[in-house]
Amino acid sequence: MASTDRFNGDFNLDVVGIGNAIVDVLVQTDDNFLTAQNLEKGGMALIDEARAESLYQASGPGQETSGGSAANTLVGIAELGGRAGFIGRVRNDQLGRIFSHDIQAVGARFETPAATQGASTARCLIYVTPDAERTMCTFLGASTQLEPEDLDLSMVRDTKVLYLEGYLWDSPAAKRAFIAAAEACKASGGQVALSLSDGFCVDRHRDSFLDLVNGHVDVLFANEVEIKALYQTEDFETALAQVTGCCSVTAITRGAEGSVVLSGDQRWTIGIESLGALVDTTGAGDLYAGGFLHAYTQGESLQRCGELGALCAGQIVTQLGARSQVPLSDLAAQRVN
């Protein structure tokens, strides 16, 4: 399928993402630290600013990069050679400057004005233990202050795909921005993609997500836990039967079992790309979406979209953090024929 068949109109951007603008602070640690800080291993906890500061001070040396689910995806697209943009709110503080510089340095457009008052820039403290398990503590801070008036609708109207992360639904203001952007994108002939983000996020907003999936979203991303949570079933095939036909394309990741891509009555099963020892799963789903959307906006087949997603995810789990230490464009050229 050619890109001219998939999209109606001329666009200067391939994918624009809207999400929580978060600085990821990745720290390699051990179970003793988690126990001492009363952190549930493998969990994702929302914390306040005071707790974020105390954990930051107690942590060892960390790697600080622009993060957040949608931002990780957009960076992946930019690294693959796609034309990417990101919309999200930071504060005019040190971490805000780190986020802005880092995401722009990879070639993504980021022009949202920094907040001059209110909460500080969001951060996610990610503790990676030797077994590659990650434990996350997130302070959402300024990212929740995104309002509809912060949107650069010219960017939204000029993109093939608008990519939205489900975490935005936790903030009423960001939710309004989310809806306004989706309407503007659709009106200009673009498509809307959604990531369900997290099983607990699905539990909090199931009815809203079901409404979105049923007719408002063109491309849906989820993992197995999230799609089963959406349809309140423990059976994967039952969940797939429920989602079939709701969106133009659905891509479900399953960890070591690869991924499943659905479109109409067609189904593709995509295997994993094993590129090395498992080090850190941070950003695996985000980079899968990045690879998939890059191929999708270039008019590749859905099989190829899933394969590029798997390749990007397979690379990112072999290292610490969600920024590839190997140029993704080079990797794609070598491995996807």
XYZ file of C-alpha atoms in Angstrom:
337
model
C 0.000 0.000 0.000
C 1.450 3.368 -0.960
C 1.372 6.288 1.447
C -0.781 8.208 -1.015
C -3.446 5.522 -0.550
C -3.228 5.659 3.256
C -3.419 9.432 3.762
C -5.543 12.102 2.167
C -3.553 15.281 1.623
C -0.032 16.698 1.594
C 1.700 16.760 4.963
C 5.039 18.182 6.089
C 5.226 15.978 9.194
C 4.851 12.227 9.543
C 3.920 11.940 13.228
C 3.194 14.499 15.936
C 2.898 13.182 19.479
C 1.163 14.702 22.472
C 2.101 13.396 25.874
C 3.619 13.960 29.263
C 6.973 15.747 28.889
C 9.044 13.865 31.441
C 12.758 13.683 32.140
C 13.734 10.053 32.679
C 16.326 9.496 35.377
C 17.623 5.948 34.961
C 19.497 4.470 37.897
C 21.043 1.022 38.106
C 20.454 -0.296 41.597
C 19.649 -3.450 43.579
C 16.772 -4.921 45.545
C 18.188 -3.587 48.825
C 17.664 -0.004 47.657
C 14.065 -0.755 46.659
C 13.401 -2.299 50.057
C 15.023 0.602 51.920
C 12.887 3.093 49.989
C 9.709 1.002 50.369
C 9.301 0.644 46.594
C 7.319 -2.212 45.065
C 9.578 -3.941 42.578
C 8.260 -3.743 39.028
C 5.607 -1.187 39.959
C 4.832 2.302 38.668
C 3.877 4.754 41.394
C 2.782 8.367 41.057
C 4.570 10.494 43.652
C 4.496 14.115 44.797
C 7.289 16.645 44.383
C 8.690 16.176 47.893
C 8.958 12.403 47.444
C 10.515 12.881 44.010
C 13.176 15.142 45.479
C 13.969 12.788 48.376
C 14.313 9.777 46.058
C 16.458 11.792 43.650
C 18.823 12.724 46.474
C 18.990 9.124 47.760
C 19.732 7.632 44.334
C 23.139 6.920 42.891
C 24.377 8.401 39.598
C 21.708 8.400 36.907
C 21.283 8.923 33.182
C 18.964 11.875 32.452
C 17.176 12.113 29.100
C 13.924 13.423 27.684
C 11.298 10.790 28.279
C 7.649 10.019 28.648
C 5.913 7.414 26.534
C 4.946 9.521 23.505
C 8.240 11.434 23.553
C 10.174 8.145 23.419
C 8.104 7.089 20.422
C 8.671 10.374 18.593
C 12.419 10.280 19.218
C 12.480 6.793 17.717
C 10.658 8.046 14.619
C 13.077 10.962 14.253
C 16.066 8.625 14.599
C 14.630 6.443 11.827
C 14.523 9.476 9.548
C 10.880 10.404 10.037
C 9.580 13.950 10.315
C 8.483 14.145 13.937
C 7.041 16.727 16.301
C 6.154 16.652 19.994
C 3.778 18.720 22.123
C 4.094 18.688 25.915
C 4.584 21.057 28.840
C 7.761 21.577 30.872
C 8.682 24.242 33.413
C 11.459 26.794 32.758
C 13.855 24.968 35.103
C 16.944 22.780 34.778
C 15.067 19.583 33.948
C 12.864 21.494 31.505
C 15.956 22.686 29.664
C 17.329 19.120 29.616
C 14.085 17.846 28.093
C 13.906 20.577 25.446
C 17.516 20.246 24.347
C 17.483 16.453 24.317
C 14.379 15.977 22.180
C 15.328 18.731 19.727
C 18.850 17.331 19.385
C 17.508 14.191 17.679
C 15.633 16.265 15.108
C 12.118 16.345 16.552
C 10.223 19.651 16.566
C 9.370 20.793 20.095
C 7.980 24.301 20.410
C 5.591 24.226 23.392
C 6.393 27.271 25.591
C 7.778 26.384 29.023
C 5.587 27.237 32.011
C 6.874 30.134 34.114
C 4.928 29.228 37.227
C 3.402 26.210 38.903
C 4.890 22.750 39.362
C 8.401 21.891 38.238
C 9.211 19.721 35.216
C 7.981 16.140 35.438
C 10.456 13.383 36.095
C 10.378 9.602 36.206
C 12.876 7.871 38.441
C 13.488 4.469 36.849
C 15.333 1.947 38.989
C 16.762 -0.956 36.982
C 17.850 -4.041 38.923
C 20.318 -6.672 37.633
C 17.427 -8.879 36.424
C 16.405 -6.049 33.990
C 13.231 -5.349 35.967
C 12.316 -1.672 36.193
C 10.605 0.088 39.078
C 9.256 3.540 38.260
C 8.316 6.519 40.427
C 6.758 9.363 38.469
C 6.123 12.984 39.417
C 3.936 14.441 36.663
C 4.516 18.075 37.604
C 4.235 20.631 34.811
C 3.241 18.007 32.229
C -0.315 17.967 33.597
C -0.673 21.701 32.951
C -0.969 21.283 29.175
C -4.042 23.204 28.028
C -5.801 23.413 24.640
C -4.362 26.921 24.145
C -0.841 25.428 24.384
C -1.410 23.402 21.235
C 0.321 24.335 18.018
C -2.591 23.345 15.828
C -0.613 24.197 12.701
C 1.642 21.239 13.554
C -1.352 19.017 14.301
C -3.015 19.902 10.999
C 0.212 19.232 9.103
C 0.838 15.653 10.232
C -0.146 12.316 8.772
C -0.624 10.771 12.216
C -1.334 12.343 15.590
C -0.055 10.006 18.321
C -1.613 10.286 21.775
C -0.688 8.543 25.000
C -3.409 7.275 27.338
C -1.713 8.791 30.371
C -3.026 12.178 29.211
C -6.483 11.078 30.302
C -5.414 11.459 33.954
C -5.398 15.266 33.609
C -8.681 17.035 32.738
C -6.798 19.929 31.094
C -4.619 17.606 29.031
C -7.687 15.558 28.134
C -9.293 18.676 26.638
C -6.116 19.352 24.671
C -6.102 15.742 23.510
C -9.649 16.004 22.117
C -9.061 19.384 20.437
C -5.931 18.089 18.719
C -7.602 14.887 17.524
C -10.481 16.857 16.004
C -8.087 19.239 14.220
C -6.001 16.382 12.844
C -9.025 14.458 11.553
C -10.456 17.588 9.939
C -7.221 18.005 7.971
C -7.237 14.442 6.665
C -4.800 12.971 9.171
C -5.197 9.883 11.327
C -5.210 9.449 15.090
C -3.171 6.814 16.921
C -3.576 5.992 20.612
C -1.468 4.050 23.087
C -3.372 2.630 26.051
C -0.175 3.257 28.077
C -0.738 1.140 31.189
C -3.132 -1.455 32.587
C -3.954 0.682 35.608
C -4.584 3.646 33.307
C -7.070 1.478 31.400
C -8.808 0.551 34.646
C -9.196 4.222 35.547
C -10.596 5.301 32.174
C -12.097 2.175 30.602
C -15.367 3.730 29.430
C -13.604 6.717 27.857
C -11.059 4.480 26.142
C -13.765 2.189 24.794
C -15.518 5.221 23.342
C -12.276 6.343 21.680
C -11.506 2.898 20.298
C -15.007 2.508 18.907
C -14.752 4.813 15.949
C -12.414 7.677 16.893
C -8.973 6.018 16.752
C -7.403 4.795 13.507
C -4.364 2.994 14.951
C -4.415 1.456 18.438
C -1.336 0.314 20.381
C -1.544 -1.802 23.533
C 0.235 -4.635 25.242
C -1.447 -7.882 26.235
C -2.187 -6.741 29.797
C -3.776 -3.495 28.579
C -5.998 -5.023 25.902
C -7.265 -7.670 28.329
C -7.923 -4.952 30.912
C -9.867 -2.924 28.342
C -12.270 -5.795 27.702
C -12.124 -7.190 31.251
C -11.071 -10.671 30.226
C -8.197 -12.981 31.147
C -8.228 -14.559 27.694
C -6.100 -12.912 25.011
C -8.069 -14.310 22.067
C -11.322 -13.043 23.575
C -9.833 -9.552 23.825
C -8.665 -9.725 20.208
C -12.121 -10.777 19.074
C -13.604 -7.766 20.902
C -11.217 -5.201 19.403
C -11.315 -6.605 15.860
C -12.928 -4.102 13.528
C -13.007 -1.247 16.066
C -9.970 0.524 14.582
C -8.385 0.435 11.146
C -5.240 -1.074 12.659
C -4.515 -2.605 16.072
C -1.027 -3.626 17.211
C -0.675 -5.651 20.416
C 2.731 -6.427 21.934
C 3.211 -9.616 23.957
C 6.755 -9.453 25.310
C 8.702 -12.613 24.487
C 5.815 -13.839 22.315
C 6.214 -10.971 19.865
C 3.223 -8.999 18.636
C -0.070 -9.341 16.797
C -1.302 -6.859 14.186
C -4.972 -6.733 13.181
C -6.701 -4.947 10.320
C -10.223 -5.888 9.278
C -10.336 -9.670 9.135
C -6.566 -9.952 8.599
C -4.069 -10.922 11.275
C -0.269 -10.935 11.299
C 1.851 -12.569 14.007
C 5.238 -10.885 14.339
C 8.127 -12.565 16.143
C 10.613 -10.808 18.413
C 14.014 -9.580 17.271
C 16.625 -10.919 19.690
C 19.653 -8.636 19.355
C 21.420 -9.397 22.628
C 21.004 -10.051 26.320
C 18.018 -8.470 28.066
C 19.234 -5.449 30.065
C 16.315 -3.038 30.544
C 12.727 -3.091 29.205
C 12.293 0.693 29.557
C 10.775 2.080 26.368
C 10.271 -1.265 24.595
C 6.595 -0.604 23.839
C 7.314 3.027 22.969
C 10.009 2.088 20.450
C 7.783 -0.629 18.961
C 5.205 2.084 18.287
C 7.943 4.323 16.866
C 9.155 1.728 14.407
C 5.615 0.742 13.470
C 4.457 4.315 12.854
C 7.534 5.218 10.868
C 6.908 2.326 8.483
C 3.181 3.063 8.474
C 3.631 6.696 7.449
C 6.024 5.626 4.687
C 3.328 3.391 3.200
C 4.878 0.052 4.155
C 2.775 -3.095 4.570
C 1.433 -3.855 8.039
C 3.719 -6.890 8.173
C 6.705 -4.605 7.618
C 5.345 -2.117 10.168
C 5.276 -4.841 12.819
C 8.729 -6.063 11.866
C 10.297 -2.612 12.184
C 8.523 -2.121 15.508
C 9.911 -5.437 16.736
C 13.407 -4.501 15.558
C 13.391 -1.184 17.438
C 12.023 -2.829 20.583
C 14.544 -5.643 20.271
C 17.409 -3.146 20.223
C 16.218 -0.998 23.101
C 15.951 -3.881 25.600
C 19.657 -4.706 25.140
C 20.770 -1.446 26.791
C 19.950 0.936 29.600
C 17.338 3.550 28.768
C 15.032 4.381 25.871
C 17.590 6.122 23.621
C 19.215 3.691 21.213
C 22.992 3.470 21.420
C 22.961 2.150 17.839
C 21.580 4.421 15.070
C 18.100 3.036 14.430
C 18.211 4.050 10.782
C 21.385 1.979 10.288
C 19.857 -0.952 12.152
C 16.711 -0.799 10.014
C 18.739 -0.679 6.810
C 20.713 -3.762 7.862
C 17.932 -5.930 9.261
C 14.621 -5.137 7.516
C 14.733 -6.218 3.880
